Amino acid sequence: MPYDLKEIAAISGMPGLYRLVKPTRAGVIIESLDAKAARSVASARNKVSLLQEISIYTQDYDQTVPLTEVFDRIHLKYGTELMVTPKSEDRDLSAFMGEIIPDYDRERVYMSDIKKLVQWYQAVSSTLEYQAPATDTEEAATAPAEEVEAPTAATTDEAPTKKSKVKKKADDTTADQE
C-alpha cells in the first residue's frame, strides 16, 4: 500500500482531511493534515469516512477501484506534483481522471468527486510519505528469514506447556486414588 490511509478521514461538515488520533466518549480526537496540525474533537454526530474505504466507480457496475490504488496510480504517473488543481477546468479534470482510470464511470463519478480526489491527493502527498509497494524479489528475500524464526520441534518438547502439567497432576491424583 503506497500511502497508509487507515487513519486518514474526511469528516462531514469539516473541510479538509484529518488523522484520527484517539477515540473519546463523545467522538474522536482528530488532527488536521495541513501545516497547522491543529487538534480538535469530531463529535459522534459527524459522519467520518475513512479514505481506505472509499472507491471509484468503473464501467463494470460491480467493480470499483480503491482510493489507495488510485493514489498509487497518480503517484506513479505524476509524483507529488499534479498538473491539475481542484479549480482547473472541467475538461482538464476529466482528462486527468481518464488517464488515471480509463474506464471510470462518467455518469456516477461527478465532477465534484474528481475535484475532491485531486484535493485529497494533494493533502495526502504533501503530508504522508510514499511507501513503494514490495516487489516479488523483496518478498522472496524475506521468506527464508521468517522460516528460520519459526519454532522447531526440539524447542517445543523441552518446555512443557501448562496443559501437559495439568494433565500430569490429574494423572497423579488418579494414581493416588487407586
Coordinates of N, CA, C and O in Angstrom, one line a residue:
M1 N 0.9 -1.2 0.0 CA 0.0 0.0 0.0 C 0.9 1.2 0.0 O 1.7 1.4 0.9
P2 N 0.8 2.1 -1.0 CA 1.7 3.2 -1.1 C 1.5 4.3 0.0 O 2.4 4.7 0.6
Y3 N 0.3 4.7 0.2 CA 0.0 5.7 1.3 C -0.8 4.9 2.3 O -1.8 4.2 2.0
D4 N -0.5 5.1 3.6 CA -1.2 4.4 4.6 C -2.4 5.3 5.0 O -2.3 6.3 5.7
L5 N -3.6 4.9 4.5 CA -4.8 5.7 4.6 C -5.7 5.2 5.7 O -6.9 5.6 5.8
K6 N -5.2 4.3 6.6 CA -6.1 3.7 7.6 C -6.6 4.7 8.6 O -7.7 4.5 9.1
E7 N -5.8 5.7 8.9 CA -6.2 6.7 10.0 C -6.6 8.0 9.4 O -6.8 9.0 10.1
I8 N -6.7 8.1 8.0 CA -7.0 9.4 7.4 C -8.5 9.4 7.1 O -9.0 8.4 6.5
A9 N -9.2 10.5 7.4 CA -10.6 10.5 7.2 C -11.1 11.9 6.7 O -10.4 12.9 7.0
A10 N -12.2 11.9 6.0 CA -12.9 13.1 5.6 C -14.1 13.1 6.6 O -14.8 12.1 6.8
I11 N -14.4 14.3 7.1 CA -15.5 14.4 8.1 C -16.5 15.4 7.6 O -16.2 16.5 7.2
S12 N -17.8 14.9 7.6 CA -18.9 15.8 7.1 C -18.9 17.1 7.9 O -18.8 17.1 9.2
G13 N -19.1 18.2 7.2 CA -19.2 19.5 7.9 C -17.9 20.1 8.2 O -17.9 21.2 8.8
M14 N -16.8 19.4 7.9 CA -15.5 20.0 8.2 C -14.6 19.9 6.9 O -14.5 18.8 6.4
P15 N -14.1 21.0 6.5 CA -13.2 21.0 5.3 C -11.9 20.3 5.5 O -11.3 20.3 6.6
G16 N -11.4 19.7 4.5 CA -10.0 19.1 4.5 C -10.1 17.6 5.0 O -11.1 17.0 5.2
L17 N -8.9 17.1 5.3 CA -8.7 15.8 5.7 C -8.1 15.8 7.1 O -7.4 16.7 7.5
Y18 N -8.4 14.7 7.9 CA -7.9 14.6 9.3 C -7.4 13.3 9.6 O -7.8 12.3 9.0
R19 N -6.4 13.2 10.5 CA -5.8 12.0 11.0 C -6.6 11.7 12.3 O -6.7 12.6 13.2
L20 N -7.1 10.5 12.4 CA -7.8 10.1 13.7 C -6.7 9.8 14.7 O -5.8 8.9 14.5
V21 N -6.8 10.4 15.8 CA -5.8 10.3 16.9 C -6.2 9.3 17.9 O -5.5 8.3 18.2
K22 N -7.4 9.6 18.5 CA -7.8 8.7 19.6 C -9.3 8.8 19.8 O -9.8 9.9 19.8
P23 N -10.0 7.7 20.0 CA -11.4 7.8 20.3 C -11.7 8.4 21.7 O -10.9 8.2 22.6
T24 N -12.8 9.1 21.8 CA -13.3 9.6 23.1 C -14.7 9.1 23.3 O -15.3 8.5 22.5
R25 N -15.3 9.4 24.5 CA -16.7 9.1 24.7 C -17.6 9.8 23.8 O -18.7 9.3 23.4
A26 N -17.3 11.1 23.5 CA -18.2 11.9 22.7 C -17.9 11.9 21.2 O -18.6 12.5 20.5
G27 N -16.8 11.3 20.8 CA -16.5 11.3 19.4 C -15.1 10.8 19.2 O -14.7 9.7 19.7
V28 N -14.2 11.6 18.5 CA -12.9 11.2 18.2 C -12.0 12.4 18.2 O -12.4 13.5 17.7
I29 N -10.8 12.3 18.7 CA -9.8 13.4 18.6 C -9.2 13.3 17.2 O -8.7 12.2 16.8
I30 N -9.2 14.5 16.5 CA -8.6 14.5 15.2 C -7.5 15.5 15.1 O -7.5 16.5 15.9
E31 N -6.7 15.3 14.1 CA -5.6 16.3 13.8 C -5.6 16.6 12.3 O -5.7 15.7 11.5
S32 N -5.7 17.9 12.0 CA -5.8 18.3 10.6 C -4.5 17.9 9.8 O -3.4 17.9 10.4
L33 N -4.6 17.7 8.5 CA -3.4 17.3 7.7 C -2.7 18.5 7.1 O -1.8 18.3 6.3
D34 N -3.1 19.7 7.5 CA -2.4 20.9 6.9 C -1.2 21.2 7.8 O -0.8 20.4 8.7
A35 N -0.6 22.3 7.5 CA 0.7 22.7 8.2 C 0.5 23.0 9.6 O 1.4 22.8 10.4
K36 N -0.7 23.4 10.0 CA -1.0 23.7 11.4 C -1.1 22.5 12.3 O -0.7 22.5 13.5
A37 N -1.6 21.4 11.8 CA -1.8 20.1 12.5 C -2.6 20.4 13.8 O -2.3 19.9 14.9
A38 N -3.6 21.2 13.7 CA -4.5 21.5 14.8 C -5.3 20.3 15.2 O -5.8 19.6 14.4
R39 N -5.4 20.2 16.5 CA -6.2 19.1 17.1 C -7.6 19.6 17.5 O -7.7 20.7 18.1
S40 N -8.6 18.8 17.3 CA -9.9 19.1 17.8 C -10.7 17.8 18.0 O -10.1 16.7 17.8
V41 N -12.0 17.9 18.4 CA -12.8 16.7 18.6 C -13.9 16.7 17.6 O -14.6 17.7 17.4
A42 N -14.1 15.6 16.9 CA -15.2 15.5 16.0 C -16.3 14.7 16.8 O -16.0 13.6 17.3
S43 N -17.5 15.2 16.9 CA -18.5 14.6 17.7 C -19.0 13.4 17.0 O -18.8 13.2 15.8
A44 N -19.8 12.6 17.7 CA -20.4 11.4 17.1 C -21.4 11.7 16.1 O -21.8 10.8 15.3
R45 N -21.9 12.9 16.0 CA -22.9 13.3 15.0 C -22.3 13.4 13.6 O -23.0 13.2 12.6
N46 N -21.0 13.7 13.6 CA -20.4 13.9 12.3 C -20.1 12.5 11.6 O -19.8 11.6 12.3
K47 N -20.3 12.5 10.3 CA -20.0 11.3 9.6 C -18.5 11.2 9.2 O -18.0 12.1 8.6
V48 N -17.9 10.2 9.7 CA -16.4 10.1 9.4 C -16.3 9.0 8.4 O -16.7 7.9 8.5
S49 N -15.6 9.4 7.2 CA -15.4 8.5 6.1 C -13.9 8.2 6.0 O -13.1 9.1 5.7
L50 N -13.5 7.0 6.3 CA -12.0 6.7 6.2 C -11.7 6.6 4.7 O -12.4 6.0 3.9
L51 N -10.6 7.2 4.3 CA -10.2 7.1 2.9 C -9.9 5.7 2.4 O -10.1 5.4 1.2
Q52 N -9.5 4.9 3.3 CA -9.2 3.5 2.9 C -10.4 2.7 2.4 O -10.4 1.8 1.6
E53 N -11.6 3.2 2.8 CA -12.9 2.5 2.5 C -13.6 3.1 1.3 O -14.6 2.7 0.9
I54 N -13.0 4.2 0.7 CA -13.6 4.8 -0.5 C -13.1 4.3 -1.8 O -11.9 3.9 -1.9
S55 N -13.9 4.1 -2.7 CA -13.6 3.6 -4.1 C -14.2 4.4 -5.2 O -15.1 5.2 -4.9
I56 N -13.6 4.3 -6.4 CA -14.1 5.0 -7.6 C -14.9 4.0 -8.4 O -14.4 2.9 -8.7
Y57 N -16.0 4.4 -8.9 CA -16.8 3.5 -9.8 C -16.2 3.4 -11.2 O -15.6 4.3 -11.7
T58 N -16.3 2.2 -11.7 CA -15.9 1.9 -13.1 C -17.0 1.5 -13.9 O -18.2 1.4 -13.5
Q59 N -16.8 1.3 -15.3 CA -17.8 1.0 -16.2 C -18.5 -0.4 -15.8 O -19.7 -0.6 -16.0
D60 N -17.7 -1.3 -15.3 CA -18.2 -2.6 -14.8 C -19.0 -2.2 -13.5 O -18.4 -1.8 -12.5
Y61 N -20.3 -2.4 -13.6 CA -21.2 -2.0 -12.5 C -20.8 -2.6 -11.1 O -21.1 -1.9 -10.1
D62 N -20.3 -3.8 -11.1 CA -20.0 -4.4 -9.8 C -18.5 -4.2 -9.4 O -18.1 -4.8 -8.4
Q63 N -17.7 -3.5 -10.1 CA -16.3 -3.3 -9.8 C -16.0 -1.8 -9.5 O -16.6 -0.9 -10.1
T64 N -15.1 -1.6 -8.5 CA -14.7 -0.3 -8.1 C -13.2 -0.4 -8.0 O -12.6 -1.4 -7.8
V65 N -12.5 0.8 -8.0 CA -11.1 0.9 -7.8 C -10.9 1.6 -6.4 O -11.3 2.7 -6.2
P66 N -10.2 0.9 -5.5 CA -10.0 1.5 -4.1 C -9.2 2.8 -4.2 O -8.3 2.9 -5.1
L67 N -9.4 3.8 -3.4 CA -8.7 5.0 -3.4 C -7.2 4.9 -3.2 O -6.4 5.6 -3.8
T68 N -6.8 3.9 -2.4 CA -5.4 3.6 -2.2 C -4.7 3.3 -3.6 O -3.6 3.8 -3.9
E69 N -5.4 2.5 -4.4 CA -4.9 2.2 -5.7 C -4.9 3.4 -6.6 O -3.9 3.6 -7.4
V70 N -5.9 4.2 -6.6 CA -6.0 5.4 -7.4 C -4.8 6.3 -7.0 O -4.1 6.9 -7.9
F71 N -4.5 6.5 -5.7 CA -3.4 7.4 -5.3 C -2.1 6.8 -5.7 O -1.2 7.5 -6.1
D72 N -2.0 5.5 -5.7 CA -0.8 4.8 -6.2 C -0.6 5.1 -7.7 O 0.6 5.4 -8.1
R73 N -1.6 5.0 -8.5 CA -1.5 5.3 -9.9 C -1.1 6.7 -10.2 O -0.3 7.0 -11.1
I74 N -1.7 7.6 -9.4 CA -1.4 9.1 -9.6 C 0.1 9.3 -9.2 O 0.8 10.0 -10.0
H75 N 0.5 8.7 -8.1 CA 1.9 8.9 -7.7 C 2.9 8.3 -8.8 O 3.9 9.0 -9.1
L76 N 2.6 7.2 -9.3 CA 3.5 6.6 -10.3 C 3.5 7.4 -11.6 O 4.6 7.5 -12.3
K77 N 2.4 8.1 -11.9 CA 2.4 8.8 -13.2 C 2.9 10.3 -13.0 O 3.6 10.8 -13.9
Y78 N 2.5 10.9 -11.9 CA 2.8 12.3 -11.7 C 3.7 12.7 -10.5 O 4.2 13.8 -10.4
G79 N 3.9 11.8 -9.6 CA 4.7 12.1 -8.4 C 3.8 12.9 -7.4 O 2.6 12.7 -7.4
T80 N 4.4 13.8 -6.7 CA 3.6 14.6 -5.8 C 3.1 15.9 -6.4 O 2.2 16.5 -5.8
E81 N 3.6 16.3 -7.6 CA 3.1 17.5 -8.2 C 2.1 17.2 -9.3 O 2.5 16.6 -10.3
L82 N 0.9 17.6 -9.2 CA -0.1 17.3 -10.2 C -0.2 18.5 -11.2 O 0.1 19.6 -10.8
M83 N -0.6 18.2 -12.4 CA -0.8 19.2 -13.4 C -2.1 19.9 -13.3 O -2.3 20.9 -13.9
V84 N -3.0 19.4 -12.5 CA -4.3 20.0 -12.3 C -4.5 20.3 -10.8 O -3.8 19.8 -10.0
T85 N -5.5 21.2 -10.6 CA -5.9 21.6 -9.3 C -7.4 21.5 -9.2 O -8.1 21.3 -10.2
P86 N -7.9 21.5 -8.0 CA -9.4 21.4 -7.9 C -10.1 22.6 -8.6 O -11.3 22.4 -8.9
K87 N -9.4 23.7 -8.9 CA -10.0 24.8 -9.6 C -9.8 24.8 -11.1 O -10.1 25.7 -11.8
S88 N -9.2 23.7 -11.6 CA -8.9 23.5 -13.1 C -10.2 23.4 -13.8 O -11.3 23.1 -13.2
E89 N -10.2 23.6 -15.1 CA -11.4 23.5 -15.9 C -11.9 22.0 -15.9 O -11.1 21.1 -15.8
D90 N -13.2 21.9 -16.1 CA -13.8 20.6 -16.1 C -13.2 19.6 -17.1 O -13.0 18.4 -16.8
R91 N -12.9 20.0 -18.3 CA -12.4 19.2 -19.3 C -11.0 18.7 -19.0 O -10.6 17.5 -19.2
D92 N -10.2 19.5 -18.3 CA -8.8 19.1 -17.8 C -8.9 18.1 -16.7 O -8.2 17.1 -16.7
L93 N -9.9 18.3 -15.8 CA -10.1 17.3 -14.7 C -10.6 16.0 -15.3 O -10.2 14.9 -14.8
S94 N -11.5 16.0 -16.3 CA -12.0 14.8 -16.9 C -10.9 14.0 -17.6 O -10.8 12.8 -17.5
A95 N -10.0 14.8 -18.3 CA -8.9 14.2 -19.0 C -7.9 13.5 -18.0 O -7.4 12.4 -18.2
F96 N -7.7 14.2 -16.9 CA -6.8 13.7 -15.8 C -7.4 12.4 -15.3 O -6.6 11.4 -15.2
M97 N -8.7 12.4 -15.0 CA -9.3 11.2 -14.4 C -9.2 10.0 -15.5 O -9.0 8.9 -15.1
G98 N -9.4 10.4 -16.7 CA -9.4 9.4 -17.8 C -8.0 8.8 -17.9 O -7.8 7.6 -18.3
E99 N -6.9 9.5 -17.6 CA -5.6 9.0 -17.7 C -5.3 8.1 -16.5 O -4.6 7.1 -16.7
I100 N -5.9 8.4 -15.4 CA -5.6 7.6 -14.2 C -6.5 6.3 -14.2 O -6.0 5.2 -13.9
I101 N -7.8 6.5 -14.5 CA -8.7 5.3 -14.5 C -9.4 5.4 -15.9 O -10.5 6.1 -15.9
P102 N -8.9 4.8 -16.9 CA -9.6 5.0 -18.2 C -11.0 4.5 -18.3 O -11.8 5.1 -19.0
D103 N -11.4 3.5 -17.5 CA -12.7 3.0 -17.5 C -13.6 3.5 -16.4 O -14.6 2.8 -16.0
Y104 N -13.3 4.7 -15.8 CA -14.2 5.2 -14.7 C -15.6 5.5 -15.3 O -15.7 5.9 -16.4
D105 N -16.6 5.4 -14.4 CA -18.0 5.6 -14.8 C -18.2 7.1 -14.9 O -18.3 7.7 -13.8
R106 N -18.4 7.6 -16.0 CA -18.6 9.0 -16.2 C -20.0 9.5 -15.7 O -20.2 10.7 -15.6
E107 N -20.9 8.6 -15.5 CA -22.2 9.0 -15.0 C -22.3 9.0 -13.5 O -23.0 9.8 -12.9
R108 N -21.6 8.1 -12.9 CA -21.7 8.0 -11.4 C -20.5 8.8 -10.7 O -20.6 9.0 -9.5
V109 N -19.4 9.1 -11.4 CA -18.4 9.9 -10.8 C -18.5 11.3 -11.3 O -18.3 11.6 -12.4
Y110 N -19.0 12.1 -10.4 CA -19.3 13.5 -10.7 C -18.0 14.4 -10.7 O -17.0 14.0 -10.2
M111 N -18.1 15.6 -11.3 CA -17.0 16.5 -11.3 C -16.6 16.9 -9.9 O -15.4 17.0 -9.7
S112 N -17.5 17.0 -9.0 CA -17.2 17.4 -7.6 C -16.3 16.2 -7.0 O -15.5 16.5 -6.2
D113 N -16.6 15.0 -7.4 CA -15.8 13.9 -6.9 C -14.4 14.0 -7.4 O -13.4 13.7 -6.6
I114 N -14.2 14.3 -8.6 CA -12.8 14.4 -9.2 C -12.1 15.6 -8.6 O -10.9 15.4 -8.2
K115 N -12.8 16.7 -8.3 CA -12.1 17.8 -7.6 C -11.7 17.4 -6.2 O -10.6 17.8 -5.8
K116 N -12.6 16.7 -5.6 CA -12.3 16.2 -4.2 C -11.1 15.3 -4.2 O -10.2 15.3 -3.4
L117 N -11.0 14.4 -5.2 CA -9.9 13.4 -5.4 C -8.6 14.2 -5.5 O -7.6 13.8 -4.9
V118 N -8.6 15.2 -6.4 CA -7.4 16.0 -6.6 C -7.0 16.7 -5.3 O -5.8 16.7 -4.9
Q119 N -7.9 17.3 -4.6 CA -7.6 18.0 -3.4 C -7.1 17.0 -2.3 O -6.1 17.3 -1.6
W120 N -7.7 15.9 -2.2 CA -7.3 14.9 -1.2 C -5.9 14.4 -1.5 O -5.1 14.2 -0.6
Y121 N -5.6 14.1 -2.8 CA -4.3 13.6 -3.2 C -3.2 14.7 -2.8 O -2.2 14.3 -2.3
Q122 N -3.5 15.9 -3.1 CA -2.5 17.0 -2.8 C -2.3 17.0 -1.3 O -1.1 17.2 -0.8
A123 N -3.3 16.9 -0.5 CA -3.2 16.9 1.0 C -2.4 15.7 1.5 O -1.5 15.8 2.3
V124 N -2.7 14.5 1.0 CA -2.1 13.3 1.4 C -0.6 13.3 1.0 O 0.3 12.9 1.8
S125 N -0.4 13.6 -0.3 CA 1.0 13.5 -0.8 C 1.9 14.5 -0.2 O 3.1 14.3 -0.1
S126 N 1.4 15.7 0.3 CA 2.2 16.7 1.0 C 2.5 16.3 2.4 O 3.4 16.8 3.0
T127 N 1.7 15.5 3.0 CA 1.8 15.1 4.4 C 2.4 13.8 4.7 O 3.3 13.6 5.5
L128 N 1.9 12.8 4.0 CA 2.3 11.4 4.3 C 3.5 11.0 3.3 O 3.6 11.5 2.2
E129 N 4.3 10.1 3.8 CA 5.4 9.6 3.0 C 4.9 8.5 2.1 O 4.2 7.6 2.5
Y130 N 5.4 8.5 0.8 CA 5.0 7.4 -0.1 C 5.9 6.2 0.2 O 7.1 6.3 0.3
Q131 N 5.2 5.0 0.3 CA 6.0 3.8 0.6 C 5.8 2.9 -0.6 O 4.7 2.5 -1.0
A132 N 6.9 2.7 -1.3 CA 6.9 1.9 -2.5 C 6.4 0.5 -2.2 O 6.8 -0.1 -1.2
P133 N 5.5 -0.1 -3.0 CA 5.0 -1.4 -2.7 C 6.1 -2.4 -2.9 O 7.0 -2.3 -3.7
A134 N 6.0 -3.5 -2.1 CA 7.1 -4.5 -2.1 C 7.0 -5.3 -3.4 O 5.9 -5.7 -3.8
T135 N 8.2 -5.6 -3.9 CA 8.2 -6.4 -5.2 C 8.3 -7.8 -4.8 O 8.6 -8.2 -3.7
D136 N 8.2 -8.7 -5.8 CA 8.3 -10.1 -5.6 C 9.7 -10.5 -5.1 O 9.8 -11.5 -4.3
T137 N 10.7 -9.9 -5.6 CA 12.1 -10.3 -5.2 C 12.3 -9.9 -3.7 O 13.0 -10.6 -3.0
E138 N 11.7 -8.8 -3.3 CA 11.9 -8.4 -1.9 C 11.1 -9.4 -1.0 O 11.6 -9.8 0.1
E139 N 10.0 -9.9 -1.4 CA 9.2 -10.8 -0.6 C 9.9 -12.2 -0.6 O 9.9 -12.8 0.5
A140 N 10.5 -12.6 -1.7 CA 11.2 -13.8 -1.7 C 12.5 -13.8 -0.8 O 12.8 -14.8 -0.2
A141 N 13.1 -12.6 -0.7 CA 14.3 -12.5 0.1 C 13.9 -12.5 1.6 O 14.7 -13.0 2.4
T142 N 12.8 -12.1 2.0 CA 12.4 -12.1 3.4 C 11.8 -13.4 3.8 O 11.7 -13.7 5.0
A143 N 11.3 -14.2 2.9 CA 10.7 -15.5 3.2 C 11.6 -16.5 4.0 O 11.2 -17.0 5.0
P144 N 12.9 -16.7 3.6 CA 13.7 -17.6 4.3 C 14.0 -17.1 5.7 O 14.1 -17.9 6.7
A145 N 14.1 -15.8 6.0 CA 14.3 -15.3 7.3 C 13.2 -15.6 8.2 O 13.4 -15.9 9.4
E146 N 12.0 -15.6 7.7 CA 10.8 -16.0 8.5 C 10.8 -17.4 8.9 O 10.4 -17.8 10.0
E147 N 11.2 -18.3 8.0 CA 11.3 -19.7 8.3 C 12.3 -20.0 9.4 O 12.0 -20.9 10.2
V148 N 13.4 -19.3 9.4 CA 14.4 -19.6 10.5 C 13.8 -19.3 11.8 O 14.2 -20.0 12.8
E149 N 13.0 -18.3 11.9 CA 12.5 -17.9 13.2 C 11.4 -18.8 13.8 O 11.0 -18.7 14.9
A150 N 10.9 -19.6 12.9 CA 9.8 -20.5 13.4 C 10.3 -21.5 14.4 O 11.4 -22.0 14.3
P151 N 9.5 -21.8 15.4 CA 10.0 -22.8 16.4 C 10.1 -24.2 15.9 O 9.3 -24.6 15.0
T152 N 11.1 -24.9 16.3 CA 11.3 -26.3 15.8 C 10.7 -27.2 16.8 O 10.3 -26.9 17.9
A153 N 10.6 -28.5 16.4 CA 10.0 -29.5 17.3 C 10.8 -29.7 18.6 O 10.3 -30.0 19.6
A154 N 12.2 -29.6 18.5 CA 13.0 -29.7 19.6 C 12.8 -28.7 20.7 O 12.8 -29.0 21.9
T155 N 12.5 -27.5 20.3 CA 12.3 -26.4 21.3 C 11.0 -26.6 21.9 O 10.8 -26.2 23.1
T156 N 10.0 -27.1 21.3 CA 8.7 -27.3 21.9 C 8.6 -28.4 22.8 O 7.9 -28.4 23.8
D157 N 9.5 -29.5 22.6 CA 9.5 -30.6 23.5 C 10.2 -30.3 24.8 O 9.9 -30.9 25.9
E158 N 11.2 -29.4 24.8 CA 11.9 -29.1 26.0 C 11.1 -28.4 27.1 O 11.2 -28.6 28.2
A159 N 10.2 -27.5 26.7 CA 9.4 -26.7 27.6 C 8.0 -27.3 27.7 O 7.3 -27.2 26.7
P160 N 7.6 -27.9 28.8 CA 6.3 -28.4 28.9 C 5.3 -27.3 29.0 O 5.5 -26.3 29.5
T161 N 4.1 -27.5 28.4 CA 3.1 -26.5 28.4 C 2.2 -26.6 29.7 O 2.3 -27.7 30.4
K162 N 1.4 -25.6 29.9 CA 0.5 -25.7 31.1 C -0.4 -26.8 31.0 O -0.8 -27.5 32.0
K163 N -0.9 -27.1 29.8 CA -1.9 -28.1 29.6 C -1.3 -29.5 30.0 O -1.9 -30.3 30.6
S164 N 0.0 -29.7 29.6 CA 0.6 -31.0 30.0 C 0.8 -31.1 31.5 O 0.7 -32.2 32.0
K165 N 1.2 -30.0 32.1 CA 1.3 -30.1 33.6 C 0.0 -30.4 34.3 O -0.1 -31.2 35.2
V166 N -1.1 -29.8 33.8 CA -2.4 -30.1 34.4 C -2.8 -31.5 34.2 O -3.3 -32.2 35.1
K167 N -2.5 -32.1 33.0 CA -2.8 -33.5 32.8 C -2.0 -34.4 33.7 O -2.5 -35.4 34.2
K168 N -0.7 -34.1 33.9 CA 0.1 -34.8 34.8 C -0.5 -34.9 36.2 O -0.5 -35.9 36.9
K169 N -0.9 -33.7 36.7 CA -1.5 -33.6 38.0 C -2.7 -34.4 38.1 O -3.0 -35.1 39.1
A170 N -3.5 -34.4 37.0 CA -4.7 -35.2 37.0 C -4.4 -36.7 37.0 O -5.1 -37.5 37.7
D171 N -3.4 -37.1 36.3 CA -3.0 -38.5 36.3 C -2.4 -38.9 37.7 O -2.7 -40.0 38.1
D172 N -1.7 -38.0 38.3 CA -1.1 -38.3 39.7 C -2.3 -38.5 40.7 O -2.2 -39.4 41.5
T173 N -3.3 -37.7 40.6 CA -4.4 -37.8 41.5 C -5.2 -39.1 41.3 O -5.6 -39.7 42.3
T174 N -5.3 -39.5 40.1 CA -6.0 -40.8 39.8 C -5.1 -41.9 40.3 O -5.7 -42.9 40.8
A175 N -3.8 -41.8 40.2 CA -2.9 -42.9 40.7 C -3.0 -42.9 42.2 O -2.9 -44.0 42.8
D176 N -3.1 -41.8 42.9 CA -3.2 -41.8 44.4 C -4.5 -42.4 44.8 O -4.5 -43.0 45.9
Q177 N -5.5 -42.2 44.1 CA -6.8 -42.8 44.5 C -6.9 -44.3 44.4 O -7.6 -44.9 45.1
E178 N -6.1 -44.9 43.5 CA -6.1 -46.3 43.4 C -5.3 -47.0 44.4 O -5.1 -47.4 45.3

